[in-house]
Amino acid sequence: MDTLSYKTISANKATVTKEWVIVDATDQTLGRLGAKVAKLLRGKYKPNFTPHVDCGDNVIIINADKVKLTGNKWNDRVYLSYTGYPGGQREMTPARLIAKPNGEERLLKKVVKGMLPKNILGAKLLNNLYVYAGSEHKHAAQNPKMIDINSYK
């Protein structure tokens, strides 16, 4: 029997095919959108997924200001950060975060970052995410394709 026919093919940086996709965040729930975008960034929907390689797509999120949170999570959910100094723990709610400049981008990146691996690969994957508050983006030269995020599981 030829054992070479059963060789597992592992993707590497040279063999990966990365695409540009646009996701419309209008009336999408924040956490569910973040989970699906994290899977797109990681490349888990692709048949040649390799855990230690950046084989995901470049994702552009438009209309990030129209994302929704259920219940009273705009004011009740708390994101904690620490400055490094004694008594330096800070808390931020999504409503206060989205009111700041580039708040929509910071909120979505914070959510997606929490769903990516906590290592160097996760930091590199986050650089493949582009978030815009309106429907305009500056990546037309990459010919991104619009996808329906609800069709993914």
Short mmCIF file of N, CA and C in Angstrom, two decimals:
data_model
loop_
_atom_site.label_atom_id
_atom_site.label_comp_id
_atom_site.label_asym_id
_atom_site.label_seq_id
_atom_site.Cartn_x
_atom_site.Cartn_y
_atom_site.Cartn_z
N MET A 1 0.85 -1.18 0.00
CA MET A 1 0.00 0.00 0.00
C MET A 1 0.89 1.24 0.00
N ASP A 2 0.51 2.22 -0.76
CA ASP A 2 1.26 3.46 -0.83
C ASP A 2 0.87 4.34 0.35
N THR A 3 1.78 4.53 1.30
CA THR A 3 1.45 5.30 2.49
C THR A 3 1.51 6.79 2.23
N LEU A 4 2.12 7.21 1.14
CA LEU A 4 2.20 8.64 0.87
C LEU A 4 0.85 9.23 0.48
N SER A 5 -0.09 8.41 0.07
CA SER A 5 -1.39 8.94 -0.31
C SER A 5 -2.20 9.39 0.91
N TYR A 6 -1.76 9.01 2.10
CA TYR A 6 -2.49 9.38 3.32
C TYR A 6 -1.80 10.50 4.07
N LYS A 7 -0.90 11.18 3.43
CA LYS A 7 -0.15 12.23 4.10
C LYS A 7 -1.04 13.43 4.39
N THR A 8 -1.00 13.91 5.60
CA THR A 8 -1.78 15.07 5.99
C THR A 8 -1.11 16.33 5.45
N ILE A 9 -1.86 17.14 4.77
CA ILE A 9 -1.32 18.37 4.20
C ILE A 9 -1.53 19.49 5.20
N SER A 10 -0.46 20.15 5.57
CA SER A 10 -0.52 21.25 6.51
C SER A 10 -0.24 22.55 5.76
N ALA A 11 -1.08 23.53 5.95
CA ALA A 11 -0.92 24.80 5.26
C ALA A 11 0.25 25.57 5.86
N ASN A 12 0.91 26.37 5.04
CA ASN A 12 1.92 27.29 5.54
C ASN A 12 1.68 28.65 4.91
N LYS A 13 2.56 29.59 5.24
CA LYS A 13 2.34 30.96 4.80
C LYS A 13 2.31 31.09 3.28
N ALA A 14 3.04 30.24 2.58
CA ALA A 14 3.12 30.32 1.12
C ALA A 14 1.90 29.69 0.44
N THR A 15 1.29 28.69 1.05
CA THR A 15 0.19 27.98 0.40
C THR A 15 -1.19 28.47 0.81
N VAL A 16 -1.26 29.41 1.73
CA VAL A 16 -2.55 29.91 2.22
C VAL A 16 -3.14 30.88 1.21
N THR A 17 -4.46 30.77 0.98
CA THR A 17 -5.16 31.73 0.12
C THR A 17 -6.04 32.61 0.99
N LYS A 18 -5.65 33.86 1.09
CA LYS A 18 -6.41 34.81 1.91
C LYS A 18 -7.32 35.64 1.01
N GLU A 19 -8.55 35.85 1.47
CA GLU A 19 -9.51 36.65 0.73
C GLU A 19 -9.89 37.87 1.55
N TRP A 20 -10.52 38.83 0.91
CA TRP A 20 -11.05 40.02 1.57
C TRP A 20 -12.57 39.89 1.57
N VAL A 21 -13.18 39.99 2.74
CA VAL A 21 -14.63 39.88 2.86
C VAL A 21 -15.17 41.09 3.63
N ILE A 22 -16.40 41.46 3.29
CA ILE A 22 -17.09 42.56 3.97
C ILE A 22 -18.25 41.97 4.76
N VAL A 23 -18.36 42.39 6.02
CA VAL A 23 -19.45 41.96 6.89
C VAL A 23 -20.23 43.21 7.29
N ASP A 24 -21.54 43.18 7.08
CA ASP A 24 -22.40 44.29 7.47
C ASP A 24 -22.92 44.02 8.88
N ALA A 25 -22.62 44.92 9.82
CA ALA A 25 -22.98 44.72 11.22
C ALA A 25 -24.34 45.31 11.58
N THR A 26 -25.12 45.73 10.60
CA THR A 26 -26.41 46.34 10.87
C THR A 26 -27.34 45.34 11.55
N ASP A 27 -27.85 45.70 12.72
CA ASP A 27 -28.79 44.90 13.51
C ASP A 27 -28.25 43.51 13.86
N GLN A 28 -26.94 43.37 13.99
CA GLN A 28 -26.34 42.12 14.43
C GLN A 28 -26.05 42.22 15.93
N THR A 29 -26.23 41.12 16.64
CA THR A 29 -25.89 41.09 18.06
C THR A 29 -24.37 41.06 18.20
N LEU A 30 -23.85 41.84 19.12
CA LEU A 30 -22.41 42.08 19.22
C LEU A 30 -21.62 40.79 19.45
N GLY A 31 -22.01 39.97 20.40
CA GLY A 31 -21.25 38.78 20.72
C GLY A 31 -21.30 37.73 19.63
N ARG A 32 -22.46 37.54 19.04
CA ARG A 32 -22.58 36.54 17.96
C ARG A 32 -21.81 36.98 16.72
N LEU A 33 -21.86 38.28 16.42
CA LEU A 33 -21.08 38.81 15.32
C LEU A 33 -19.59 38.63 15.59
N GLY A 34 -19.16 38.92 16.81
CA GLY A 34 -17.76 38.78 17.16
C GLY A 34 -17.26 37.36 17.04
N ALA A 35 -18.08 36.39 17.44
CA ALA A 35 -17.68 34.98 17.36
C ALA A 35 -17.50 34.54 15.91
N LYS A 36 -18.42 34.96 15.04
CA LYS A 36 -18.33 34.56 13.64
C LYS A 36 -17.17 35.26 12.93
N VAL A 37 -16.91 36.51 13.28
CA VAL A 37 -15.79 37.23 12.70
C VAL A 37 -14.47 36.62 13.16
N ALA A 38 -14.41 36.19 14.43
CA ALA A 38 -13.19 35.55 14.93
C ALA A 38 -12.92 34.25 14.19
N LYS A 39 -13.97 33.50 13.87
CA LYS A 39 -13.78 32.27 13.10
C LYS A 39 -13.31 32.58 11.68
N LEU A 40 -13.83 33.65 11.08
CA LEU A 40 -13.37 34.05 9.75
C LEU A 40 -11.90 34.47 9.79
N LEU A 41 -11.52 35.23 10.81
CA LEU A 41 -10.13 35.68 10.94
C LEU A 41 -9.19 34.50 11.15
N ARG A 42 -9.65 33.52 11.88
CA ARG A 42 -8.83 32.34 12.19
C ARG A 42 -8.76 31.38 11.00
N GLY A 43 -9.79 31.37 10.15
CA GLY A 43 -9.80 30.48 9.00
C GLY A 43 -10.42 29.14 9.29
N LYS A 44 -11.24 29.04 10.32
CA LYS A 44 -11.80 27.75 10.72
C LYS A 44 -12.85 27.23 9.75
N TYR A 45 -13.36 28.07 8.86
CA TYR A 45 -14.34 27.62 7.88
C TYR A 45 -13.66 27.01 6.65
N LYS A 46 -12.36 27.11 6.55
CA LYS A 46 -11.64 26.62 5.37
C LYS A 46 -11.25 25.16 5.56
N PRO A 47 -11.25 24.40 4.47
CA PRO A 47 -10.89 22.98 4.59
C PRO A 47 -9.41 22.75 4.90
N ASN A 48 -8.55 23.71 4.59
CA ASN A 48 -7.12 23.54 4.87
C ASN A 48 -6.70 24.28 6.14
N PHE A 49 -7.59 24.36 7.14
CA PHE A 49 -7.30 25.05 8.40
C PHE A 49 -6.14 24.37 9.11
N THR A 50 -5.19 25.18 9.52
CA THR A 50 -4.05 24.71 10.29
C THR A 50 -3.96 25.60 11.53
N PRO A 51 -3.94 25.01 12.73
CA PRO A 51 -4.05 25.82 13.95
C PRO A 51 -2.94 26.84 14.17
N HIS A 52 -1.72 26.55 13.72
CA HIS A 52 -0.60 27.43 14.04
C HIS A 52 -0.25 28.40 12.91
N VAL A 53 -1.12 28.50 11.88
CA VAL A 53 -0.85 29.35 10.72
C VAL A 53 -1.99 30.35 10.55
N ASP A 54 -1.64 31.56 10.13
CA ASP A 54 -2.65 32.57 9.81
C ASP A 54 -3.24 32.23 8.45
N CYS A 55 -4.32 31.43 8.44
CA CYS A 55 -4.94 31.03 7.17
C CYS A 55 -6.33 31.63 7.04
N GLY A 56 -6.65 32.63 7.84
CA GLY A 56 -7.96 33.26 7.78
C GLY A 56 -8.02 34.37 6.75
N ASP A 57 -9.20 34.99 6.65
CA ASP A 57 -9.42 36.05 5.68
C ASP A 57 -9.21 37.41 6.33
N ASN A 58 -9.08 38.43 5.48
CA ASN A 58 -9.08 39.81 5.94
C ASN A 58 -10.54 40.25 5.98
N VAL A 59 -11.00 40.72 7.14
CA VAL A 59 -12.40 41.02 7.35
C VAL A 59 -12.58 42.53 7.51
N ILE A 60 -13.53 43.08 6.75
CA ILE A 60 -13.91 44.48 6.85
C ILE A 60 -15.32 44.52 7.43
N ILE A 61 -15.49 45.18 8.57
CA ILE A 61 -16.81 45.32 9.17
C ILE A 61 -17.29 46.74 8.91
N ILE A 62 -18.46 46.85 8.27
CA ILE A 62 -19.04 48.17 8.02
C ILE A 62 -20.30 48.33 8.88
N ASN A 63 -20.74 49.56 9.05
CA ASN A 63 -21.91 49.91 9.87
C ASN A 63 -21.76 49.40 11.30
N ALA A 64 -20.58 49.57 11.87
CA ALA A 64 -20.33 49.10 13.23
C ALA A 64 -21.12 49.91 14.26
N ASP A 65 -21.56 51.09 13.90
CA ASP A 65 -22.34 51.89 14.83
C ASP A 65 -23.78 51.39 14.96
N LYS A 66 -24.20 50.46 14.10
CA LYS A 66 -25.57 49.95 14.14
C LYS A 66 -25.65 48.57 14.80
N VAL A 67 -24.59 48.14 15.46
CA VAL A 67 -24.60 46.86 16.16
C VAL A 67 -25.48 47.00 17.39
N LYS A 68 -26.08 45.89 17.84
CA LYS A 68 -27.00 45.98 18.98
C LYS A 68 -26.57 45.03 20.08
N LEU A 69 -26.97 45.38 21.28
CA LEU A 69 -26.80 44.54 22.46
C LEU A 69 -28.17 44.29 23.05
N THR A 70 -28.42 43.08 23.51
CA THR A 70 -29.73 42.75 24.06
C THR A 70 -29.78 43.14 25.53
N GLY A 71 -30.98 43.32 26.00
CA GLY A 71 -31.18 43.67 27.41
C GLY A 71 -30.62 45.03 27.73
N ASN A 72 -30.07 45.17 28.93
CA ASN A 72 -29.50 46.44 29.36
C ASN A 72 -27.97 46.37 29.37
N LYS A 73 -27.42 45.60 28.43
CA LYS A 73 -25.97 45.38 28.42
C LYS A 73 -25.18 46.62 28.04
N TRP A 74 -25.81 47.60 27.40
CA TRP A 74 -25.09 48.83 27.07
C TRP A 74 -24.54 49.49 28.32
N ASN A 75 -25.28 49.39 29.43
CA ASN A 75 -24.85 50.04 30.67
C ASN A 75 -24.42 49.07 31.76
N ASP A 76 -24.89 47.82 31.71
CA ASP A 76 -24.59 46.87 32.78
C ASP A 76 -23.29 46.10 32.55
N ARG A 77 -22.92 45.83 31.30
CA ARG A 77 -21.68 45.10 31.04
C ARG A 77 -20.49 46.00 31.33
N VAL A 78 -19.47 45.42 31.94
CA VAL A 78 -18.31 46.21 32.34
C VAL A 78 -17.05 45.55 31.79
N TYR A 79 -16.23 46.34 31.12
CA TYR A 79 -14.92 45.90 30.65
C TYR A 79 -13.88 46.49 31.60
N LEU A 80 -13.03 45.63 32.16
CA LEU A 80 -12.03 46.07 33.12
C LEU A 80 -10.67 46.19 32.45
N SER A 81 -9.90 47.17 32.86
CA SER A 81 -8.51 47.30 32.43
C SER A 81 -7.70 47.77 33.64
N TYR A 82 -6.40 47.58 33.56
CA TYR A 82 -5.53 47.91 34.68
C TYR A 82 -4.35 48.71 34.17
N THR A 83 -4.08 49.86 34.79
CA THR A 83 -3.02 50.75 34.34
C THR A 83 -1.64 50.27 34.74
N GLY A 84 -1.56 49.42 35.76
CA GLY A 84 -0.26 48.96 36.25
C GLY A 84 0.12 49.64 37.55
N TYR A 85 -0.62 50.64 37.96
CA TYR A 85 -0.35 51.34 39.20
C TYR A 85 -1.32 50.88 40.28
N PRO A 86 -0.94 51.01 41.56
CA PRO A 86 -1.88 50.65 42.64
C PRO A 86 -3.16 51.47 42.54
N GLY A 87 -4.30 50.80 42.64
CA GLY A 87 -5.58 51.48 42.51
C GLY A 87 -5.89 51.89 41.09
N GLY A 88 -5.22 51.29 40.11
CA GLY A 88 -5.36 51.71 38.73
C GLY A 88 -6.32 50.87 37.91
N GLN A 89 -7.24 50.17 38.58
CA GLN A 89 -8.22 49.39 37.81
C GLN A 89 -9.29 50.32 37.29
N ARG A 90 -9.53 50.27 35.99
CA ARG A 90 -10.53 51.13 35.35
C ARG A 90 -11.63 50.26 34.79
N GLU A 91 -12.84 50.79 34.77
CA GLU A 91 -13.95 50.06 34.17
C GLU A 91 -14.62 50.93 33.12
N MET A 92 -15.11 50.25 32.08
CA MET A 92 -15.71 50.95 30.95
C MET A 92 -16.92 50.15 30.49
N THR A 93 -18.04 50.83 30.28
CA THR A 93 -19.23 50.18 29.75
C THR A 93 -19.24 50.36 28.23
N PRO A 94 -19.95 49.50 27.51
CA PRO A 94 -20.02 49.67 26.05
C PRO A 94 -20.60 51.02 25.63
N ALA A 95 -21.55 51.56 26.39
CA ALA A 95 -22.14 52.86 26.04
C ALA A 95 -21.10 53.97 26.13
N ARG A 96 -20.27 53.94 27.18
CA ARG A 96 -19.22 54.96 27.32
C ARG A 96 -18.12 54.76 26.29
N LEU A 97 -17.83 53.51 25.95
CA LEU A 97 -16.77 53.23 24.99
C LEU A 97 -17.16 53.66 23.58
N ILE A 98 -18.41 53.42 23.20
CA ILE A 98 -18.86 53.76 21.84
C ILE A 98 -19.05 55.28 21.68
N ALA A 99 -19.15 56.00 22.80
CA ALA A 99 -19.30 57.46 22.74
C ALA A 99 -17.96 58.15 22.48
N LYS A 100 -16.84 57.45 22.67
CA LYS A 100 -15.52 58.04 22.45
C LYS A 100 -15.19 58.07 20.96
N PRO A 101 -14.17 58.84 20.57
CA PRO A 101 -13.74 58.81 19.16
C PRO A 101 -13.25 57.41 18.79
N ASN A 102 -13.64 56.93 17.62
CA ASN A 102 -13.35 55.56 17.16
C ASN A 102 -13.87 54.52 18.14
N GLY A 103 -14.94 54.82 18.84
CA GLY A 103 -15.47 53.91 19.84
C GLY A 103 -16.03 52.63 19.25
N GLU A 104 -16.65 52.71 18.08
CA GLU A 104 -17.20 51.51 17.44
C GLU A 104 -16.08 50.53 17.10
N GLU A 105 -14.99 51.08 16.57
CA GLU A 105 -13.85 50.22 16.22
C GLU A 105 -13.24 49.60 17.48
N ARG A 106 -13.09 50.38 18.52
CA ARG A 106 -12.49 49.87 19.76
C ARG A 106 -13.36 48.81 20.41
N LEU A 107 -14.69 49.00 20.37
CA LEU A 107 -15.60 48.03 20.97
C LEU A 107 -15.56 46.70 20.23
N LEU A 108 -15.66 46.74 18.91
CA LEU A 108 -15.65 45.50 18.13
C LEU A 108 -14.29 44.80 18.20
N LYS A 109 -13.20 45.56 18.19
CA LYS A 109 -11.88 44.93 18.31
C LYS A 109 -11.69 44.30 19.68
N LYS A 110 -12.23 44.92 20.72
CA LYS A 110 -12.14 44.36 22.07
C LYS A 110 -12.90 43.04 22.15
N VAL A 111 -14.08 43.00 21.54
CA VAL A 111 -14.90 41.78 21.57
C VAL A 111 -14.23 40.66 20.78
N VAL A 112 -13.74 40.97 19.57
CA VAL A 112 -13.13 39.94 18.74
C VAL A 112 -11.80 39.48 19.34
N LYS A 113 -11.05 40.38 19.94
CA LYS A 113 -9.77 40.02 20.55
C LYS A 113 -9.96 38.99 21.66
N GLY A 114 -11.05 39.10 22.40
CA GLY A 114 -11.32 38.14 23.46
C GLY A 114 -11.66 36.75 22.94
N MET A 115 -12.01 36.64 21.66
CA MET A 115 -12.38 35.35 21.07
C MET A 115 -11.27 34.74 20.22
N LEU A 116 -10.13 35.40 20.16
CA LEU A 116 -8.98 34.89 19.43
C LEU A 116 -7.98 34.27 20.41
N PRO A 117 -7.03 33.47 19.91
CA PRO A 117 -6.03 32.89 20.82
C PRO A 117 -5.23 33.96 21.54
N LYS A 118 -4.86 33.67 22.78
CA LYS A 118 -4.09 34.63 23.58
C LYS A 118 -2.60 34.37 23.39
N ASN A 119 -2.10 34.57 22.17
CA ASN A 119 -0.69 34.39 21.89
C ASN A 119 -0.30 35.30 20.73
N ILE A 120 0.89 35.10 20.18
CA ILE A 120 1.38 35.96 19.11
C ILE A 120 0.51 35.84 17.87
N LEU A 121 0.03 34.61 17.59
CA LEU A 121 -0.83 34.41 16.43
C LEU A 121 -2.12 35.21 16.56
N GLY A 122 -2.71 35.24 17.76
CA GLY A 122 -3.93 36.01 17.98
C GLY A 122 -3.72 37.50 17.74
N ALA A 123 -2.57 38.02 18.14
CA ALA A 123 -2.26 39.43 17.91
C ALA A 123 -2.11 39.72 16.42
N LYS A 124 -1.52 38.78 15.67
CA LYS A 124 -1.36 38.97 14.23
C LYS A 124 -2.71 38.88 13.52
N LEU A 125 -3.57 37.99 13.99
CA LEU A 125 -4.89 37.83 13.38
C LEU A 125 -5.73 39.09 13.55
N LEU A 126 -5.57 39.77 14.69
CA LEU A 126 -6.35 40.98 14.95
C LEU A 126 -5.99 42.09 13.97
N ASN A 127 -4.77 42.05 13.42
CA ASN A 127 -4.38 43.05 12.42
C ASN A 127 -5.09 42.86 11.09
N ASN A 128 -5.78 41.73 10.89
CA ASN A 128 -6.52 41.47 9.66
C ASN A 128 -7.97 41.95 9.76
N LEU A 129 -8.31 42.65 10.84
CA LEU A 129 -9.67 43.14 11.06
C LEU A 129 -9.70 44.65 10.85
N TYR A 130 -10.66 45.12 10.05
CA TYR A 130 -10.82 46.54 9.77
C TYR A 130 -12.27 46.90 10.06
N VAL A 131 -12.48 47.90 10.94
CA VAL A 131 -13.82 48.25 11.39
C VAL A 131 -14.11 49.70 11.01
N TYR A 132 -15.30 49.92 10.42
CA TYR A 132 -15.72 51.26 10.03
C TYR A 132 -17.13 51.51 10.54
N ALA A 133 -17.37 52.72 11.05
CA ALA A 133 -18.66 53.06 11.62
C ALA A 133 -19.73 53.20 10.54
N GLY A 134 -19.39 53.76 9.40
CA GLY A 134 -20.36 53.95 8.33
C GLY A 134 -20.29 52.83 7.31
N SER A 135 -20.93 53.08 6.15
CA SER A 135 -20.94 52.06 5.11
C SER A 135 -19.79 52.23 4.13
N GLU A 136 -18.95 53.24 4.30
CA GLU A 136 -17.81 53.48 3.41
C GLU A 136 -16.55 52.88 4.01
N HIS A 137 -15.71 52.31 3.14
CA HIS A 137 -14.41 51.81 3.57
C HIS A 137 -13.39 52.12 2.49
N LYS A 138 -12.11 52.01 2.83
CA LYS A 138 -11.05 52.41 1.90
C LYS A 138 -10.32 51.22 1.29
N HIS A 139 -10.97 50.06 1.22
CA HIS A 139 -10.31 48.86 0.72
C HIS A 139 -10.93 48.38 -0.61
N ALA A 140 -11.37 49.31 -1.43
CA ALA A 140 -11.99 48.93 -2.70
C ALA A 140 -10.98 48.30 -3.66
N ALA A 141 -9.70 48.65 -3.53
CA ALA A 141 -8.68 48.12 -4.42
C ALA A 141 -8.46 46.62 -4.22
N GLN A 142 -8.82 46.09 -3.05
CA GLN A 142 -8.65 44.66 -2.78
C GLN A 142 -9.80 43.81 -3.32
N ASN A 143 -10.81 44.44 -3.90
CA ASN A 143 -11.99 43.74 -4.43
C ASN A 143 -12.62 42.81 -3.40
N PRO A 144 -13.05 43.35 -2.26
CA PRO A 144 -13.65 42.47 -1.25
C PRO A 144 -15.03 42.01 -1.68
N LYS A 145 -15.42 40.84 -1.22
CA LYS A 145 -16.75 40.33 -1.54
C LYS A 145 -17.63 40.43 -0.31
N MET A 146 -18.87 40.80 -0.53
CA MET A 146 -19.85 40.93 0.55
C MET A 146 -20.37 39.55 0.92
N ILE A 147 -20.37 39.24 2.21
CA ILE A 147 -20.89 37.94 2.65
C ILE A 147 -22.00 38.15 3.65
N ASP A 148 -22.89 37.17 3.74
CA ASP A 148 -23.97 37.18 4.72
C ASP A 148 -23.47 36.41 5.94
N ILE A 149 -23.20 37.12 7.03
CA ILE A 149 -22.63 36.49 8.22
C ILE A 149 -23.60 35.54 8.88
N ASN A 150 -24.91 35.72 8.62
CA ASN A 150 -25.91 34.83 9.24
C ASN A 150 -25.91 33.44 8.61
N SER A 151 -25.30 33.27 7.44
CA SER A 151 -25.26 31.96 6.81
C SER A 151 -24.18 31.08 7.40
N TYR A 152 -23.28 31.65 8.20
CA TYR A 152 -22.22 30.88 8.87
C TYR A 152 -22.70 30.41 10.23
N LYS A 153 -22.22 29.27 10.66
CA LYS A 153 -22.60 28.73 11.98
C LYS A 153 -21.48 28.89 12.96
#
